[in-house]
Coordinates of C-alpha atoms and ligand atoms in Angstrom, one line a residue:
X432 CA 27.6 -21.9 -7.4
X433 CA 26.4 -23.7 -5.3
X434 CA 23.1 -24.8 -3.6
X435 CA 22.0 -25.1 0.0
X436 CA 19.5 -27.9 1.2
X437 CA 16.8 -25.9 0.3
X438 CA 17.3 -25.7 -3.5
X439 CA 18.3 -22.1 -3.3
X440 CA 21.5 -20.4 -4.7
X441 CA 23.9 -20.3 -1.5
X442 CA 24.6 -16.5 -1.1
X443 CA 27.7 -14.8 -1.4
X444 CA 29.0 -12.4 1.6
X445 CA 29.8 -9.6 -0.3
X446 CA 27.8 -8.3 -3.7
X447 CA 27.3 -5.4 -5.5
X448 CA 23.6 -4.4 -4.4
X449 CA 21.2 -6.1 -2.0
X450 CA 17.5 -5.6 -2.2
X451 CA 14.7 -6.2 0.3
X452 CA 11.8 -7.4 -0.7
X453 CA 10.0 -9.7 -3.2
X454 CA 6.8 -7.6 -3.7
X455 CA 6.4 -5.7 -6.8
X456 CA 8.8 -3.4 -5.9
X457 CA 11.6 -5.8 -4.9
X458 CA 11.3 -8.2 -8.0
X459 CA 11.7 -5.2 -10.6
X460 CA 14.5 -3.9 -8.3
X461 CA 16.2 -7.3 -8.6
X462 CA 15.2 -7.5 -12.3
X463 CA 16.3 -3.9 -12.9
X464 CA 19.9 -4.4 -11.0
X465 CA 20.7 -7.5 -12.7
X466 CA 19.8 -6.3 -16.3
X467 CA 22.6 -3.4 -15.2
X468 CA 25.2 -5.9 -14.8
X469 CA 25.3 -5.7 -11.2
X470 CA 25.4 -9.0 -8.6
X471 CA 22.5 -8.9 -7.0
X472 CA 21.4 -10.6 -3.8
X473 CA 17.6 -10.4 -2.5
X474 CA 16.0 -11.2 0.8
X475 CA 12.3 -11.7 1.6
X476 CA 11.1 -12.8 5.2
X477 CA 7.9 -14.7 3.3
X478 CA 9.0 -18.4 2.1
X479 CA 8.0 -17.2 -1.6
X480 CA 7.5 -14.0 -3.7
X481 CA 4.4 -11.8 -3.6
X482 CA 5.2 -9.4 -0.7
X483 CA 1.5 -7.8 -0.1
X484 CA 0.0 -10.6 -1.9
X485 CA 1.9 -13.2 -0.5
X486 CA 0.8 -12.5 3.5
X487 CA -2.7 -11.0 2.7
X488 CA -4.4 -14.1 1.9
X489 CA -7.7 -13.2 3.7
X490 CA -11.5 -14.2 2.1
X491 CA -12.4 -11.3 -0.2
X492 CA -8.7 -9.7 -0.8
X493 CA -8.4 -8.4 -4.1
X494 CA -7.0 -5.3 -5.4
X495 CA -9.1 -2.0 -6.0
X496 CA -7.2 -1.0 -8.8
X497 CA -8.0 -2.7 -12.2
X498 CA -6.0 -5.7 -13.5
X499 CA -5.6 -3.4 -16.6
X500 CA -3.2 -0.9 -15.0
X501 CA -2.4 -3.3 -11.6
X502 CA 0.2 -4.9 -13.5
X503 CA 4.2 -4.4 -14.4
X504 CA 4.7 -2.8 -18.2
X505 CA 8.2 -4.5 -17.5
X506 CA 6.7 -7.6 -17.6
X507 CA 4.0 -6.9 -20.4
X508 CA 7.3 -6.2 -22.6
X509 CA 9.2 -9.2 -22.2
X510 CA 6.8 -12.3 -22.2
X511 CA 3.1 -12.6 -23.2
X512 CA 0.9 -9.8 -21.2
X513 CA -0.8 -11.7 -18.3
X514 CA -4.6 -11.9 -19.1
X515 CA -6.6 -11.4 -15.4
X516 CA -9.6 -13.6 -15.3
X517 CA -11.9 -10.7 -13.4
X518 CA -11.9 -6.7 -13.5
X519 CA -10.3 -6.3 -10.3
X520 CA -7.9 -9.7 -9.4
X521 CA -8.4 -11.6 -6.3
X522 CA -5.2 -12.4 -4.2
X523 CA -4.6 -15.7 -5.7
X524 CA -4.4 -14.0 -8.7
X525 CA -2.3 -11.5 -8.2
X526 CA -0.2 -14.2 -6.4
X527 CA -0.4 -16.1 -9.5
X528 CA 0.9 -13.3 -11.5
X529 CA 3.7 -12.2 -9.2
X530 CA 4.8 -16.0 -9.2
X531 CA 5.0 -15.7 -13.0
X532 CA 6.8 -12.9 -13.3
X533 CA 9.5 -14.4 -11.0
X534 CA 9.1 -17.6 -13.0
X535 CA 9.7 -16.2 -16.6
X536 CA 12.6 -13.4 -15.2
X537 CA 14.2 -16.3 -13.6
X538 CA 14.2 -14.2 -10.3
X539 CA 14.0 -16.8 -7.9
X540 CA 17.4 -17.6 -7.6
X541 CA 18.8 -14.1 -6.5
X542 CA 16.1 -14.7 -3.5
X543 CA 17.3 -16.0 0.2
X544 CA 13.5 -16.6 1.1
X545 CA 12.6 -16.7 4.9
X546 CA 15.3 -14.4 5.8
X547 CA 14.2 -10.8 7.6
X548 CA 17.0 -8.2 7.3
X549 CA 17.8 -7.2 10.9
X550 CA 20.5 -4.4 10.6
X551 CA 22.0 -2.4 7.7
X552 CA 25.0 -0.1 8.5
X553 CA 27.2 1.8 6.4
X554 CA 30.7 1.6 7.1
X555 CA 32.5 5.1 6.2
X556 CA 35.9 3.1 6.2
X557 CA 34.9 0.8 3.4
X558 CA 32.4 2.9 1.8
X559 CA 29.9 -0.4 1.7
X560 CA 26.8 -1.2 3.6
X561 CA 26.8 -4.1 6.0
X562 CA 23.7 -6.2 6.1
X563 CA 22.8 -8.7 9.0
X564 CA 20.1 -11.0 8.7
X565 CA 18.2 -13.1 11.3
X566 CA 19.9 -16.5 10.5
X567 CA 22.7 -14.5 11.7
X568 CA 24.5 -14.0 8.6
X569 CA 26.7 -10.9 7.9
X570 CA 26.9 -9.4 4.3
X571 CA 28.2 -6.4 2.6
X572 CA 27.0 -4.8 -0.7
X573 CA 27.9 -1.3 -2.5
X574 CA 24.3 -0.5 -2.8
X575 CA 21.2 -1.5 -0.7
X576 CA 17.7 -0.9 -2.0
X577 CA 15.0 -1.5 0.4
X578 CA 11.9 -2.4 -1.2
X579 CA 10.0 -3.7 2.1
X580 CA 6.4 -2.4 1.2
X581 CA 4.4 0.6 2.8
X582 CA 1.9 -1.4 4.5
X583 CA 3.7 -4.6 5.4
X584 CA 4.2 -4.1 9.1
X585 CA 1.1 -5.2 10.7
X586 CA -0.5 -3.4 13.4
X587 CA -1.6 -5.3 16.4
X588 CA -4.0 -4.2 18.9
X589 CA -2.4 -3.8 22.4
X590 CA -5.4 -5.7 24.1
X591 CA -4.5 -7.7 27.8
X592 CA -5.5 -11.1 28.2
X593 CA -4.6 -12.5 24.7
X594 CA -3.5 -15.1 26.3
X595 CA -6.4 -16.2 28.1
X596 CA -8.4 -16.4 25.0
X597 CA -9.6 -19.7 24.1
X598 CA -10.7 -18.7 20.5
X599 CA -8.6 -18.5 17.4
X600 CA -7.0 -15.0 16.5
X601 CA -5.9 -13.9 12.7
X602 CA -5.0 -10.7 11.5
X603 CA -5.5 -10.0 7.7
X604 CA -2.5 -9.4 6.8
X605 CA -0.6 -12.7 8.5
X606 CA -3.5 -15.0 7.2
X607 CA -2.6 -18.6 7.2
X608 CA -1.8 -20.1 3.5
X609 CA -3.6 -23.0 4.8
X610 CA -7.6 -22.9 4.6
X611 CA -9.3 -21.1 7.7
X612 CA -12.6 -22.3 8.7
X613 CA -15.3 -19.9 9.5
X614 CA -18.2 -21.8 8.6
X615 CA -20.9 -21.3 11.5
X616 CA -18.3 -19.5 13.8
X617 CA -19.2 -16.7 16.1
X618 CA -16.7 -14.0 14.4
X619 CA -15.2 -10.4 15.7
X620 CA -13.7 -8.2 13.4
X621 CA -11.8 -5.5 14.5
X622 CA -11.1 -2.8 12.0
X623 CA -13.4 -0.8 8.9
X624 CA -10.3 0.2 6.8
X625 CA -9.9 -1.5 3.1
X626 CA -9.1 -5.0 4.4
X627 CA -11.7 -4.9 7.1
X628 CA -14.3 -3.8 4.3
X629 CA -13.9 -6.8 1.9
X630 CA -13.5 -9.6 4.8
X631 CA -16.7 -8.2 6.4
X632 CA -19.1 -9.3 3.8
X633 CA -17.6 -12.8 3.4
X634 CA -17.5 -13.4 7.0
X635 CA -21.0 -12.4 7.3
X636 CA -21.9 -14.9 4.8
X637 CA -20.5 -17.9 7.1
X638 CA -20.5 -16.5 10.6
X639 CA -23.4 -17.7 12.7
X640 CA -22.7 -14.1 14.5
X641 CA -20.6 -11.3 13.3
X642 CA -19.9 -8.4 15.3
X643 CA -17.8 -5.7 13.5
X644 CA -15.9 -3.4 15.8
X645 CA -15.4 -0.2 14.3
X646 CA -13.5 2.8 15.8
X647 CA -13.9 5.4 12.6
X648 CA -16.3 5.1 10.1
X649 CA -15.3 4.5 6.9
X650 CA -16.3 5.5 3.3
X651 CA -16.8 2.9 0.7
X652 CA -18.0 2.8 -2.8
X653 CA -19.0 -0.4 -4.7
X654 CA -16.1 -1.8 -6.8
X655 CA -18.5 -3.0 -9.8
X656 CA -16.2 -6.3 -10.4
X657 CA -16.9 -8.9 -13.0
X658 CA -15.4 -11.6 -14.6
X659 CA -14.0 -10.8 -17.7
X660 CA -14.9 -12.9 -21.0
X661 CA -12.6 -14.0 -23.6
X662 CA -13.5 -11.3 -26.0
X663 CA -12.7 -8.9 -23.0
X664 CA -9.6 -10.2 -22.1
X665 CA -8.1 -10.3 -25.7
X666 CA -9.4 -6.5 -26.0
X667 CA -7.7 -5.2 -22.9
X668 CA -4.3 -6.9 -24.0
X669 CA -4.7 -4.9 -27.2
X670 CA -5.5 -1.5 -25.4
X671 CA -2.2 -1.8 -23.0
X672 CA -0.2 0.2 -24.8
X673 CA -2.9 3.1 -24.5
X674 CA -3.5 2.5 -20.8
X675 CA 0.2 2.8 -20.2
X676 CA 0.5 6.3 -21.7
X677 CA -2.2 7.4 -19.8
X678 CA -1.1 5.7 -16.5
X679 CA 2.1 7.6 -17.2
X680 CA 0.6 10.8 -17.1
X681 CA -1.6 10.8 -14.5
X682 CA -1.1 11.9 -10.7
X683 CA -2.7 8.4 -9.3
X684 CA -1.4 6.5 -12.1
X685 CA -4.7 5.3 -13.0
X686 CA -6.2 5.6 -17.0
X687 CA -8.8 7.6 -15.6
X688 CA -9.8 11.2 -17.0
X689 CA -10.8 14.3 -14.9
X690 CA -13.9 15.6 -15.5
X691 CA -12.5 18.9 -16.2
X692 CA -15.4 20.1 -13.8
X693 CA -16.0 21.9 -10.8
X694 CA -18.7 20.5 -7.9
X695 CA -19.7 23.9 -7.2
X696 CA -20.4 24.8 -11.0
X697 CA -23.3 22.6 -11.1
X698 CA -26.5 22.5 -10.0
X699 CA -27.7 20.0 -7.0
X700 CA -29.6 18.0 -9.8
X701 CA -26.9 17.6 -11.8
X702 CA -24.3 17.1 -9.0
X703 CA -26.4 14.3 -7.7
X704 CA -26.4 12.7 -11.4
X705 CA -23.2 12.8 -11.9
X706 CA -21.9 10.9 -8.4
X707 CA -25.1 8.8 -8.9
X708 CA -23.3 7.6 -12.4
X709 CA -20.0 7.9 -10.5
X710 CA -21.2 5.1 -7.9
X711 CA -22.4 3.1 -10.8
X712 CA -19.2 2.9 -12.3
X713 CA -17.6 2.4 -8.8
X714 CA -14.0 2.2 -7.7
X715 CA -11.5 4.8 -7.7
X716 CA -13.5 6.0 -11.1
X717 CA -16.2 7.3 -8.2
X718 CA -13.4 9.8 -6.7
X719 CA -11.5 10.6 -10.1
X720 CA -14.1 11.5 -12.6
X721 CA -16.8 12.9 -10.9
X722 CA -15.3 16.7 -9.9
X723 CA -11.6 17.6 -9.9
X724 CA -11.9 19.6 -6.9
X725 CA -13.9 17.1 -4.1
X726 CA -10.1 16.2 -2.7
X727 CA -8.9 19.5 -3.1
X728 CA -11.2 22.2 -1.5
X729 CA -13.6 22.0 1.5
X730 CA -16.7 23.4 0.0
X731 CA -16.6 21.0 -3.1
X732 CA -15.8 18.1 -0.9
X733 CA -18.6 19.0 1.5
X734 CA -20.9 18.0 -1.4
X735 CA -19.4 14.6 -2.1
X736 CA -19.2 13.7 1.3
X737 CA -22.9 14.9 2.3
X738 CA -23.8 12.5 -1.0
X739 CA -22.1 9.5 0.4
X740 CA -23.3 9.7 3.7
X741 CA -26.9 9.9 2.7
X742 CA -26.1 6.9 0.3
X743 CA -25.0 5.0 3.6
X744 CA -28.4 6.0 5.1
X745 CA -30.3 4.6 2.1
X746 CA -28.3 1.6 2.0
X747 CA -28.4 0.6 5.9
X748 CA -32.0 -0.2 6.7
X749 CA -31.4 0.4 10.7
X750 CA -31.2 4.2 11.1
X751 CA -29.0 3.8 14.5
X752 CA -26.5 1.7 12.8
X753 CA -26.5 3.9 9.6
X754 CA -25.6 6.8 11.8
X755 CA -22.8 4.7 13.6
X756 CA -21.6 3.9 10.0
X757 CA -21.4 7.6 8.5
X758 CA -18.1 9.6 8.7
X759 CA -17.7 12.9 9.9
X760 CA -14.6 13.8 8.5
X761 CA -14.1 14.8 4.2
X762 CA -14.0 11.9 2.0
X763 CA -10.4 11.2 0.8
X764 CA -8.7 12.5 4.1
X765 CA -8.5 8.7 4.4
X766 CA -7.4 6.5 1.5
X767 CA -10.8 5.7 0.1
X768 CA -11.7 2.0 0.2
X769 CA -13.9 0.1 -2.5
X770 CA -15.7 -2.8 -1.5
X771 CA -18.0 -5.6 -2.5
X772 CA -21.8 -5.2 -0.5
X773 CA -20.0 -3.7 2.6
X774 CA -23.0 -1.5 4.0
X775 CA -25.3 -4.2 2.6
X776 CA -23.6 -7.0 5.3
X777 CA -25.5 -4.7 8.0
X778 CA -28.7 -5.6 6.9
X779 CA -28.2 -9.0 8.1
X780 CA -29.7 -10.2 11.5
X781 CA -26.9 -11.9 12.5
X782 CA -24.1 -9.0 12.0
X783 CA -24.0 -6.3 15.0
X784 CA -21.8 -3.4 14.7
X785 CA -20.3 -2.2 17.6
X786 CA -18.8 1.7 17.9
X787 CA -15.7 1.6 19.9
X788 CA -16.0 5.0 20.7
X789 CA -19.3 4.8 22.5
X790 CA -18.3 1.0 23.7
X791 CA -14.3 1.0 23.8
X792 CA -12.5 -2.6 23.8
X793 CA -10.9 -3.4 26.8
X794 CA -9.6 -6.9 26.4
X795 CA -9.5 -10.7 25.6
X796 CA -11.3 -12.5 27.9
X797 CA -11.3 -16.6 27.4
X798 CA -14.3 -16.2 26.0
X799 CA -13.7 -13.2 23.9
X800 CA -13.5 -9.6 23.9
X801 CA -14.6 -7.5 26.9
X802 CA -16.0 -4.2 26.1
X803 CA -16.7 -1.3 28.6
X804 CA -20.0 -2.4 29.0
X805 CA -20.3 -6.0 28.0
X806 CA -18.7 -9.1 26.7
X807 CA -18.9 -10.8 23.3
X808 CA -18.4 -14.3 23.2
X809 CA -16.8 -15.1 19.7
X810 CA -15.1 -18.3 18.5
X811 CA -12.5 -16.4 16.3
X812 CA -11.1 -12.9 16.4
X813 CA -10.2 -11.1 13.0
X814 CA -7.7 -8.4 13.4
X815 CA -8.4 -6.0 10.5
X816 CA -6.3 -3.5 12.1
X817 CA -4.1 -2.3 9.5
X818 CA -0.2 -1.3 9.4
X819 CA 2.3 1.1 10.7
X820 CA 2.6 2.9 7.4
X821 CA 5.7 3.1 5.7
X822 CA 8.4 3.8 8.2
X823 CA 7.3 0.6 10.4
X824 CA 8.7 -1.6 8.0
X825 CA 11.8 0.5 6.9
X826 CA 12.8 1.4 10.9
X827 CA 12.6 -2.8 11.6
X828 CA 15.8 -2.9 9.0
X829 CA 17.7 -0.8 11.8
X830 CA 19.1 1.2 9.2
X831 CA 22.2 3.7 10.2
X832 CA 23.9 6.2 8.0
X833 CA 27.1 8.3 8.3
X834 CA 28.5 8.6 11.5
X835 CA 25.8 5.9 12.8
X836 CA 22.7 7.9 12.2
X837 CA 19.8 5.9 12.8
X838 CA 17.1 6.5 10.1
X839 CA 14.5 6.6 12.7
X840 CA 16.0 9.8 14.3
X841 CA 17.1 11.3 10.9
X842 CA 13.1 11.4 10.5
X843 CA 12.1 11.7 14.5
X844 CA 11.2 15.3 13.8
X845 CA 9.8 15.5 10.3
X846 CA 10.0 13.2 7.0
X847 CA 12.7 14.3 4.6
X848 CA 14.4 12.4 1.6
X849 CA 14.9 13.5 -2.3
X850 CA 12.2 12.3 -4.6
X851 CA 11.1 9.9 -2.0
X852 CA 14.1 7.9 -2.8
X853 CA 17.6 9.1 -1.3
X854 CA 18.5 11.0 1.8
X855 CA 21.5 12.8 2.2
X856 CA 24.0 11.0 5.0
X857 CA 22.7 7.6 3.5
X858 CA 24.9 7.1 0.4
X859 CA 24.1 4.3 -2.0
X860 CA 21.0 3.4 -0.2
X861 CA 17.6 3.7 -2.1
X862 CA 14.3 3.2 -0.8
X863 CA 11.6 1.9 -3.1
X864 CA 8.2 2.8 -1.1
X865 CA 9.9 5.4 1.4
X866 CA 7.9 8.2 3.1
X867 CA 6.6 11.1 0.7
X868 CA 6.0 9.0 -2.2
X869 CA 3.1 9.6 -4.8
X870 CA 0.2 7.5 -3.4
X871 CA -0.4 6.3 -6.4
X872 CA -1.3 2.9 -8.7
X873 CA 1.5 0.6 -6.7
X874 CA 3.1 -1.6 -9.6
X875 CA 3.5 1.6 -11.5
X876 CA 5.1 3.7 -8.9
X877 CA 7.3 0.5 -8.0
X878 CA 8.2 0.1 -11.8
X879 CA 9.1 3.6 -12.1
X880 CA 10.9 4.3 -8.9
X881 CA 13.3 0.9 -9.7
X882 CA 14.5 2.3 -13.2
X883 CA 15.0 5.2 -11.4
X884 CA 17.1 3.6 -8.9
X885 CA 19.1 1.4 -11.6
X886 CA 19.6 4.8 -13.6
X887 CA 21.0 6.4 -10.8
X888 CA 23.5 3.4 -9.7
X889 CA 24.4 2.9 -13.3
X890 CA 25.5 6.2 -13.8
X891 CA 27.2 6.3 -10.8
X892 CA 29.2 3.0 -12.0
X893 CA 29.8 4.7 -15.5
X894 CA 31.5 7.7 -13.5
X895 CA 33.4 5.0 -11.2
X896 CA 32.0 6.6 -8.5
X897 CA 32.4 4.9 -4.9
X898 CA 29.8 6.9 -3.5
X899 CA 26.6 8.2 -4.8
X900 CA 24.9 10.9 -2.3
X901 CA 21.9 13.4 -2.1
X902 CA 23.2 16.5 -1.8
X903 CA 21.8 18.0 1.0
X904 CA 20.3 21.5 -0.4
X905 CA 18.7 19.5 -2.9
X906 CA 17.0 17.1 -0.8
X907 CA 15.9 20.4 1.2
X908 CA 14.6 21.9 -1.8
X909 CA 12.4 19.3 -2.4
X910 CA 11.4 18.5 0.6
X911 CA 10.3 22.5 0.8
X912 CA 8.1 22.0 -1.8
X913 CA 6.7 18.5 -0.6
X914 CA 5.9 20.7 2.7
X915 CA 4.2 23.3 0.9
X916 CA 1.9 20.7 -1.0
X917 CA 1.3 18.8 2.2
X918 CA 0.5 22.0 4.4
X919 CA -2.5 23.1 1.9
X920 CA -4.0 19.8 1.8
X921 CA -7.5 18.4 3.4
X922 CA -5.4 15.4 4.8
X923 CA -3.2 17.7 7.0
X924 CA -6.3 19.8 8.1
X925 CA -8.6 17.0 8.6
X926 CA -6.5 13.9 8.5
X927 CA -6.3 13.7 12.4
X928 CA -10.0 13.9 12.9
X929 CA -10.2 10.6 10.3
X930 CA -7.3 9.1 12.0
X931 CA -5.9 8.6 8.7
X932 CA -2.9 6.6 8.6
X933 CA -1.5 9.0 5.5
X934 CA -1.0 11.4 8.3
X935 CA 0.2 8.8 11.3
X936 CA -2.5 9.5 13.0
X937 CA -3.6 5.9 13.1
X938 CA -1.3 5.3 15.7
X939 CA -0.7 6.9 18.9
X940 CA 3.0 8.8 19.4
X941 CA 4.1 8.4 15.6
X942 CA 5.3 11.6 13.8
X943 CA 2.1 13.2 12.7
X944 CA 2.7 14.5 9.5
X945 CA 1.4 13.4 5.8
X946 CA 3.4 10.9 4.5
X947 CA 2.5 11.4 1.0
X948 CA 4.0 13.3 -1.9
X949 CA 0.7 15.1 -3.1
X950 CA 1.8 16.9 -6.3
X951 CA 0.8 13.7 -8.4
X952 CA 2.7 10.6 -9.2
X953 CA 3.6 12.1 -12.8
X954 CA 5.8 14.9 -11.6
X955 CA 7.6 12.7 -9.4
X956 CA 8.4 10.5 -12.3
X957 CA 8.9 13.5 -14.7
X958 CA 11.3 15.0 -12.1
X959 CA 13.1 11.4 -12.5
X960 CA 13.6 12.0 -16.3
X961 CA 15.0 15.4 -15.6
X962 CA 17.4 14.4 -13.1
X963 CA 18.6 11.8 -16.1
X964 CA 18.5 14.6 -18.6
X965 CA 20.3 17.3 -16.9
X966 CA 23.5 14.7 -15.7
X967 CA 22.1 14.0 -12.0
X968 CA 22.6 16.9 -10.3
X969 CA 20.7 16.1 -7.2
X970 CA 23.9 13.7 -6.8
X971 CA 27.4 13.8 -5.5
X972 CA 28.5 10.8 -7.4
X973 CA 32.5 10.6 -6.3
Ligands
NAP612 P1 -6.0 0.5 8.0 O1 -6.9 1.1 6.6 O2 -5.5 1.5 8.5 O3 -7.8 0.3 8.5 C1 -7.3 -0.3 9.9 C2 -8.4 -0.5 10.5 O4 -8.2 -0.7 12.2 C3 -9.2 0.9 11.0 O5 -10.6 1.0 10.5 C4 -8.7 1.3 12.3 O6 -9.4 2.1 13.1 C5 -9.0 -0.2 12.9 N1 -8.0 -0.1 14.2 C6 -6.8 -0.2 14.0 N2 -6.1 -0.1 15.4 C7 -7.5 -0.4 16.0 C8 -7.4 -0.8 17.7 N3 -6.5 -1.0 18.9 N4 -8.5 -0.7 18.1 C9 -10.0 -0.8 16.9 N5 -9.7 -0.7 16.1 C10 -8.2 -0.9 15.3 O7 -5.6 -0.6 7.3 P2 -6.5 -1.7 6.0 O8 -7.8 -2.3 6.0 O9 -5.5 -3.2 6.2 O10 -5.9 -1.3 4.8 C11 -4.6 -0.4 4.6 C12 -4.4 -0.1 3.0 O11 -3.9 -1.6 2.5 C13 -5.2 0.4 2.3 O12 -5.8 1.7 2.3 C14 -4.7 0.3 1.3 O13 -3.6 1.1 0.7 C15 -4.2 -1.1 1.0 N6 -5.3 -2.1 1.0 C16 -5.7 -2.1 -0.1 C17 -6.8 -3.4 -0.4 C18 -7.3 -3.5 -2.0 O14 -6.5 -2.9 -2.8 N7 -8.3 -3.8 -2.1 C19 -7.2 -4.1 0.5 C20 -6.5 -4.2 1.8 C21 -5.7 -3.1 1.9 P3 -9.0 3.9 12.7 O15 -9.5 4.2 11.4 O16 -9.6 4.4 13.9 O17 -7.5 3.9 12.8

């Protein structure tokens, strides 16, 4: 084994498996592959592990899933469970957690950091994947696992004049590791999704003037975060086995119970009280524990959407600003964020909301941003403009399957795969976080999918198979089920009104299709188990 000058192990040119990514998915996949005795080489474009948590270092960044289940069971099984200090851990804590995972499991030695994968091409003559990286190196591998992340290709607005702007521009998903001084600055934040609603209150605290440029209004519920006492941390660690069980069997992989109630079966007073209790509990508990049908039927959804709209008006003092902040599409059609004092920020005198549908953004100028009807003079522009969801980062890999078919062409007219992981025509290629994945708690999904991939590969190896490939008819049947569920969803019906990224609607020209599997994460995990129990009938292993 040789060491390169940066101390990393020099990579062999031919390996059993190449893993791309070092977030929750890439780390678990790397570990699982090694555990199965495979020779694994992993690439990560960041300079260290962390994935999302390596890049998204903006002020206020924290997970909106509780640390009690935003974690890896795999890791908890091997080393003493990590105690998060806050109920909803902030970015530095999650990054430290993933760093510890990498250290304790000795995963860094598999990685080439600061390296992007540019091409992943299947060579039918050898049955191996050819992988090219941006440093001009070529590798071959029997298997490739893409764990490049679902929200990792940042969207940057195509605004002219950027080069003339005399101030600083930051994207939340490419936030510098060095401290960024925003004190006393005039700041414009573009975007009010989950990242925007986290950074806006932080920016409001330090800016001399803050403009919030909003295209589509968002619903946001309070996160209700808190620091955990040592006793609470201890209790939480003790309850991890119970939490793990609940998470495994939950559609969103969260240990929250459904109420068994319909929003339409209670009186107006009872409903208001239940929403009020949910609001006080905060986070995803508001959505999951209030009523079972708010995410599925329009009539039930109307009750929660109306309640939340009224709530915005009760928090935001200026009625004109409140009206601009109020969404008109159904709650949950866009992924519901939870934040800290987001709506309250607009009660500060120096915070101004700009509704871009009324005053469209035209360009950068030397002094700031030009709207159709005025110029905003600012020192800093923060792009909280989100991502090219799922396919953005996958397409950058330039994957070509049998016959040189690019992945982007395979999905040009419709998303398709088997259990979100494999595709006919792309043998020995596995996607962790592909289209049609269940939108549940990410570490849980990443871990279950990694384990499934490792099991499929292990089975292929046991049978001395050179090729593991999803059967075309099995993929078709699965996708028919996925599409049937999607077609009945509120997202399919109303996602366009909301610019929902889950429908590809946030990007002009992107395929408009429900990007999620809506049957529930636990159903997908059951399918994984079913494949294993019945001898992997979904695959040709030859
Ligand atoms: P996002 O939800 O897609 O929000 C992007 C925002 O930027 C939207 O308000 C969007 O407006 C706006 N935007 C995009 N392009 C624009 C343009 N050209 N001009 C003006 N506005 C523009 O992205 P995000 O906030 O980064 O969050 C993405 C996902 O990452 C979340 O849904 C979540 O899954 C994850 N995330 C999680 C956390 C957490 O756990 N706490 C935190 C951050 C992110 P439109 O709505 O009109 O498109």
